[in-house]
């Protein structure tokens, strides 16, 4: 669809070529909608899941009561004097926190660089948001299916570093500065094995495009030149890149996933904001909504990069147990009631969701289990182990591709 | 020393790189002085450490103490002997019961008061319980320093049980005022003893969990082994006591080497680091000694409960307002003229001692408190030079200071 077709669909515009400002508005409205409709729920659910899951792990209760209070005065209050509320199993906690953070002072530390300090969260947030553009959530549910998808994601994901460096530098706080230094050292280092292992599926597929990668994994599995699984069985998830060039891509996926953890600054790689060492690292001076933007970005990126991991190695929305089970029933004949909705879209959402949620829960599990690494250990893990192993993975994947995987 | 130093590792004799960094004079970098604390999550209270850093490497540091000074020794000079007892709770507030024991023993030695047999056992039980409770906390908080949050909450789960036990016995969850000169506040009930045994079983079971999450965790070992090595000589020179000195390979425990109480009647051993794991005197060994002492204290507590003599009717207080003490203790305690005592005891954090000078009044002429944490924190700069800031946090945590005792 060209831009003219797009604008042509707006009633009354026809062949009218819009001005630059109109184009901007038309581009911004859907982007805003994506922020509100995707990232905010992801952030709230992510925080809720983290709190609840860590509470289960740690023998605590976690937030399990907070709902939505009903504020009309008069009839709502029963004899206990408490406001009535809609019970949401603690899901209201995220909203309550959001309201609290909105009410906080937008503090700029004296002596800090106000412009950099105030704009840093936006840069970080933009980086996280950018990943969503190329995140294939289901059949047709991808904002921009660019032909350099993997490349785009790696590039956009790295924007965050600039924001964190800005935050650390502009805070006029030595702990913030140390945190930002750690962040840059760590994330830049881990970009390397992350990009290398992301290349492994790309070599097999022969394309950087997300939909191509997913479509490839729906096909039969050829392992080291031998046809192992046909397309029928591949629907069950046997065609995933994880199994291709076995066991090379299992190693590649583990490395990729750990690099994702490091890039997200999740424990055990949470050195930039190491609570017990650097107070809060680059977040020390932030408060209120700007602080929560960092958090929203973190959970958004968590979701997006889990989804990318699932797409690159676990078949994305395209294949897996859900599609396998649905292949047993004549699902194509079922009328979904909405003309445009395809059954693959519905099944794809389920497929994508369970993989992503599982990977996110694994991140949470790791965070609440392991102690923090030290910066030199983080770096040696990357350069001494991950980079050579990732290089080996690329080499062997190339071999597998030549052999006709 | 500004402007020209960067740091690097040293090639050791066996060809490997050292764990610590030293300044190398071949490139330019800038030094920075960072204030760690008094409001810092890892300084265990209101300790302030000024750290001279080069990037992340600690070139020098100095603990600035005194933020929590409350004139404990002067207070002691203005209170009657028994009245100072609750103030000793506030020294090492994580093991309050053990502080009381040393002070009570000091006053008893000064005034020549004998302790009935059952009360000796009761004191041993609660002191061992205090040590269990304190070490649980130390292990958990050390996990928190290293960056593992979950062990802290696991440990706190058990510490809450210990607090409830103490609450049942003394009325306080943290600061007890249970000891009296010549005895304790009240007798142990059978129900309490059952609860205590149940608690010990739970701790023994759950300590495997703590060890799995901290002691034997690969990341934890990487972070703490070979870090902050406190040599034998340095430990002796600085007067380090407690788990820290035993981790440096010196077999010293006041309970055994300057015997007091009834510890010679039980089967227990002093855990000493011999270099089975890591390096002798490193952070990991200090943590490991604590984890082992936890087990030993559980054993002492169980044995003491097992051998607890029956209640002597002569000790029955005349009313519920009266403590469970030796009935021969006078209503007004007066020390002898021109007498002085120095009594020391093994606390969870080391050797706590009270030096009391008496001039015959009902108040001490002078009361000097020797706190283990005060001596232990002095070595911080010695053992943390050349390590990273993250290691400095690990070292502070492994020395296990309580600021209430450092500053007194």
PDB file of C-alpha atoms in Angstrom, chain A residues 163-296:
ATOM      1  CA  UNK A 163      19.370   7.933  26.858  1.00  0.00           C
ATOM      2  CA  UNK A 164      20.941   6.226  29.846  1.00  0.00           C
ATOM      3  CA  UNK A 165      24.250   7.968  29.258  1.00  0.00           C
ATOM      4  CA  UNK A 166      22.397  11.281  29.060  1.00  0.00           C
ATOM      5  CA  UNK A 167      20.590  10.496  32.286  1.00  0.00           C
ATOM      6  CA  UNK A 168      23.762   9.535  34.112  1.00  0.00           C
ATOM      7  CA  UNK A 169      25.728  12.510  32.893  1.00  0.00           C
ATOM      8  CA  UNK A 170      23.036  15.115  33.405  1.00  0.00           C
ATOM      9  CA  UNK A 171      22.155  14.015  36.933  1.00  0.00           C
ATOM     10  CA  UNK A 172      25.217  15.703  38.449  1.00  0.00           C
ATOM     11  CA  UNK A 173      25.584  12.704  40.721  1.00  0.00           C
ATOM     12  CA  UNK A 174      28.593  10.457  40.928  1.00  0.00           C
ATOM     13  CA  UNK A 175      26.547   7.321  41.451  1.00  0.00           C
ATOM     14  CA  UNK A 176      24.499   8.155  38.355  1.00  0.00           C
ATOM     15  CA  UNK A 177      27.665   8.680  36.381  1.00  0.00           C
ATOM     16  CA  UNK A 178      29.096   5.357  37.495  1.00  0.00           C
ATOM     17  CA  UNK A 179      25.815   3.674  36.584  1.00  0.00           C
ATOM     18  CA  UNK A 180      25.823   5.201  33.125  1.00  0.00           C
ATOM     19  CA  UNK A 181      29.438   4.157  32.601  1.00  0.00           C
ATOM     20  CA  UNK A 182      28.566   0.608  33.535  1.00  0.00           C
ATOM     21  CA  UNK A 183      25.542   0.658  31.256  1.00  0.00           C
ATOM     22  CA  UNK A 184      27.534   1.772  28.244  1.00  0.00           C
ATOM     23  CA  UNK A 185      30.323  -0.717  28.847  1.00  0.00           C
ATOM     24  CA  UNK A 186      27.909  -3.562  29.384  1.00  0.00           C
ATOM     25  CA  UNK A 187      25.301  -2.944  26.718  1.00  0.00           C
ATOM     26  CA  UNK A 188      27.749  -2.074  23.968  1.00  0.00           C
ATOM     27  CA  UNK A 189      29.677  -5.247  24.741  1.00  0.00           C
ATOM     28  CA  UNK A 190      26.592  -7.425  24.721  1.00  0.00           C
ATOM     29  CA  UNK A 191      25.340  -5.976  21.459  1.00  0.00           C
ATOM     30  CA  UNK A 192      28.074  -7.962  19.742  1.00  0.00           C
ATOM     31  CA  UNK A 193      27.150 -11.541  20.697  1.00  0.00           C
ATOM     32  CA  UNK A 194      23.477 -10.559  20.539  1.00  0.00           C
ATOM     33  CA  UNK A 195      23.791  -9.458  16.923  1.00  0.00           C
ATOM     34  CA  UNK A 196      25.898 -12.506  16.094  1.00  0.00           C
ATOM     35  CA  UNK A 197      23.419 -14.974  17.511  1.00  0.00           C
ATOM     36  CA  UNK A 198      20.531 -13.102  15.896  1.00  0.00           C
ATOM     37  CA  UNK A 199      22.323 -13.716  12.620  1.00  0.00           C
ATOM     38  CA  UNK A 200      22.157 -17.498  13.104  1.00  0.00           C
ATOM     39  CA  UNK A 201      18.466 -17.855  12.163  1.00  0.00           C
ATOM     40  CA  UNK A 202      18.938 -15.155   9.553  1.00  0.00           C
ATOM     41  CA  UNK A 203      21.581 -17.259   7.813  1.00  0.00           C
ATOM     42  CA  UNK A 204      19.247 -20.250   7.708  1.00  0.00           C
ATOM     43  CA  UNK A 205      16.277 -18.235   6.509  1.00  0.00           C
ATOM     44  CA  UNK A 206      18.189 -16.044   4.112  1.00  0.00           C
ATOM     45  CA  UNK A 207      16.213 -12.965   5.074  1.00  0.00           C
ATOM     46  CA  UNK A 208      16.129 -10.309   7.757  1.00  0.00           C
ATOM     47  CA  UNK A 209      12.383  -9.854   7.362  1.00  0.00           C
ATOM     48  CA  UNK A 210      10.311 -10.963  10.328  1.00  0.00           C
ATOM     49  CA  UNK A 211       7.470 -12.516   8.341  1.00  0.00           C
ATOM     50  CA  UNK A 212       9.973 -14.475   6.252  1.00  0.00           C
ATOM     51  CA  UNK A 213      11.625 -15.828   9.387  1.00  0.00           C
ATOM     52  CA  UNK A 214       8.251 -16.964  10.711  1.00  0.00           C
ATOM     53  CA  UNK A 215       7.145 -18.457   7.406  1.00  0.00           C
ATOM     54  CA  UNK A 216      10.420 -20.356   7.165  1.00  0.00           C
ATOM     55  CA  UNK A 217       9.864 -21.993  10.525  1.00  0.00           C
ATOM     56  CA  UNK A 218       6.441 -23.180   9.390  1.00  0.00           C
ATOM     57  CA  UNK A 219       8.191 -25.293   6.767  1.00  0.00           C
ATOM     58  CA  UNK A 220       9.702 -28.751   7.170  1.00  0.00           C
ATOM     59  CA  UNK A 221      12.862 -29.380   9.132  1.00  0.00           C
ATOM     60  CA  UNK A 222      15.982 -30.328   7.275  1.00  0.00           C
ATOM     61  CA  UNK A 223      18.756 -31.163   9.694  1.00  0.00           C
ATOM     62  CA  UNK A 224      22.286 -31.131   8.303  1.00  0.00           C
ATOM     63  CA  UNK A 225      21.003 -32.020   4.849  1.00  0.00           C
ATOM     64  CA  UNK A 226      18.589 -34.737   5.943  1.00  0.00           C
ATOM     65  CA  UNK A 227      14.847 -34.151   5.806  1.00  0.00           C
ATOM     66  CA  UNK A 228      13.664 -34.963   9.304  1.00  0.00           C
ATOM     67  CA  UNK A 229      10.194 -33.444   9.599  1.00  0.00           C
ATOM     68  CA  UNK A 230       7.658 -32.586   6.957  1.00  0.00           C
ATOM     69  CA  UNK A 231       5.526 -29.423   6.924  1.00  0.00           C
ATOM     70  CA  UNK A 232       2.587 -31.183   8.659  1.00  0.00           C
ATOM     71  CA  UNK A 233       4.577 -32.038  11.745  1.00  0.00           C
ATOM     72  CA  UNK A 234       6.477 -28.769  11.549  1.00  0.00           C
ATOM     73  CA  UNK A 235       3.250 -26.998  12.518  1.00  0.00           C
ATOM     74  CA  UNK A 236       3.629 -28.519  15.954  1.00  0.00           C
ATOM     75  CA  UNK A 237       6.800 -26.556  16.448  1.00  0.00           C
ATOM     76  CA  UNK A 238       9.306 -29.027  15.062  1.00  0.00           C
ATOM     77  CA  UNK A 239      10.297 -26.555  12.402  1.00  0.00           C
ATOM     78  CA  UNK A 240      11.522 -23.966  14.853  1.00  0.00           C
ATOM     79  CA  UNK A 241      14.949 -22.487  14.288  1.00  0.00           C
ATOM     80  CA  UNK A 242      15.792 -23.846  17.707  1.00  0.00           C
ATOM     81  CA  UNK A 243      15.911 -27.366  16.295  1.00  0.00           C
ATOM     82  CA  UNK A 244      17.645 -26.470  13.073  1.00  0.00           C
ATOM     83  CA  UNK A 245      21.357 -27.190  12.821  1.00  0.00           C
ATOM     84  CA  UNK A 246      20.844 -29.037  16.068  1.00  0.00           C
ATOM     85  CA  UNK A 247      22.281 -28.421  18.651  1.00  0.00           C
ATOM     86  CA  UNK A 248      23.983 -25.251  17.463  1.00  0.00           C
ATOM     87  CA  UNK A 249      20.937 -23.035  17.629  1.00  0.00           C
ATOM     88  CA  UNK A 250      20.080 -24.155  21.134  1.00  0.00           C
ATOM     89  CA  UNK A 251      23.387 -22.646  22.194  1.00  0.00           C
ATOM     90  CA  UNK A 252      22.681 -19.625  20.015  1.00  0.00           C
ATOM     91  CA  UNK A 253      19.316 -19.100  21.641  1.00  0.00           C
ATOM     92  CA  UNK A 254      20.721 -19.361  25.156  1.00  0.00           C
ATOM     93  CA  UNK A 255      23.394 -16.803  24.291  1.00  0.00           C
ATOM     94  CA  UNK A 256      20.838 -14.534  22.630  1.00  0.00           C
ATOM     95  CA  UNK A 257      18.525 -14.747  25.594  1.00  0.00           C
ATOM     96  CA  UNK A 258      21.275 -13.952  28.095  1.00  0.00           C
ATOM     97  CA  UNK A 259      22.390 -11.039  25.930  1.00  0.00           C
ATOM     98  CA  UNK A 260      18.803  -9.819  25.948  1.00  0.00           C
ATOM     99  CA  UNK A 261      18.900  -9.974  29.750  1.00  0.00           C
ATOM    100  CA  UNK A 262      22.116  -7.961  29.748  1.00  0.00           C
ATOM    101  CA  UNK A 263      20.746  -5.407  27.300  1.00  0.00           C
ATOM    102  CA  UNK A 264      17.627  -5.010  29.391  1.00  0.00           C
ATOM    103  CA  UNK A 265      19.779  -4.516  32.512  1.00  0.00           C
ATOM    104  CA  UNK A 266      17.867  -7.293  34.211  1.00  0.00           C
ATOM    105  CA  UNK A 267      19.445  -9.174  37.092  1.00  0.00           C
ATOM    106  CA  UNK A 268      22.005 -10.718  37.236  1.00  0.00           C
ATOM    107  CA  UNK A 269      23.144  -7.966  34.866  1.00  0.00           C
ATOM    108  CA  UNK A 270      21.499  -5.067  36.697  1.00  0.00           C
ATOM    109  CA  UNK A 271      24.790  -3.338  37.342  1.00  0.00           C
ATOM    110  CA  UNK A 272      23.803   0.067  35.913  1.00  0.00           C
ATOM    111  CA  UNK A 273      21.145   0.441  38.573  1.00  0.00           C
ATOM    112  CA  UNK A 274      22.737  -1.865  41.153  1.00  0.00           C
ATOM    113  CA  UNK A 275      20.707  -1.018  44.179  1.00  0.00           C
ATOM    114  CA  UNK A 276      23.137  -2.078  46.879  1.00  0.00           C
ATOM    115  CA  UNK A 277      26.175  -0.592  45.167  1.00  0.00           C
ATOM    116  CA  UNK A 278      25.206   2.539  43.246  1.00  0.00           C
ATOM    117  CA  UNK A 279      22.089   3.507  45.223  1.00  0.00           C
ATOM    118  CA  UNK A 280      19.994   3.389  42.030  1.00  0.00           C
ATOM    119  CA  UNK A 281      22.626   4.038  39.403  1.00  0.00           C
ATOM    120  CA  UNK A 282      21.483   6.370  36.656  1.00  0.00           C
ATOM    121  CA  UNK A 283      17.962   6.403  38.133  1.00  0.00           C
ATOM    122  CA  UNK A 284      19.075   7.913  41.443  1.00  0.00           C
ATOM    123  CA  UNK A 285      17.973  11.475  40.756  1.00  0.00           C
ATOM    124  CA  UNK A 286      14.815  10.670  38.820  1.00  0.00           C
ATOM    125  CA  UNK A 287      11.383  10.904  40.327  1.00  0.00           C
ATOM    126  CA  UNK A 288       7.770  10.822  39.336  1.00  0.00           C
ATOM    127  CA  UNK A 289       6.695  10.250  35.784  1.00  0.00           C
ATOM    128  CA  UNK A 290      10.175  10.449  34.295  1.00  0.00           C
ATOM    129  CA  UNK A 291      11.321   7.648  36.537  1.00  0.00           C
ATOM    130  CA  UNK A 292       8.308   5.593  35.576  1.00  0.00           C
ATOM    131  CA  UNK A 293       9.061   6.210  31.888  1.00  0.00           C
ATOM    132  CA  UNK A 294      12.318   4.335  32.432  1.00  0.00           C
ATOM    133  CA  UNK A 295      10.367   1.525  33.988  1.00  0.00           C
ATOM    134  CA  UNK A 296       7.720   1.464  31.323  1.00  0.00           C
TER     135      UNK A 296
END
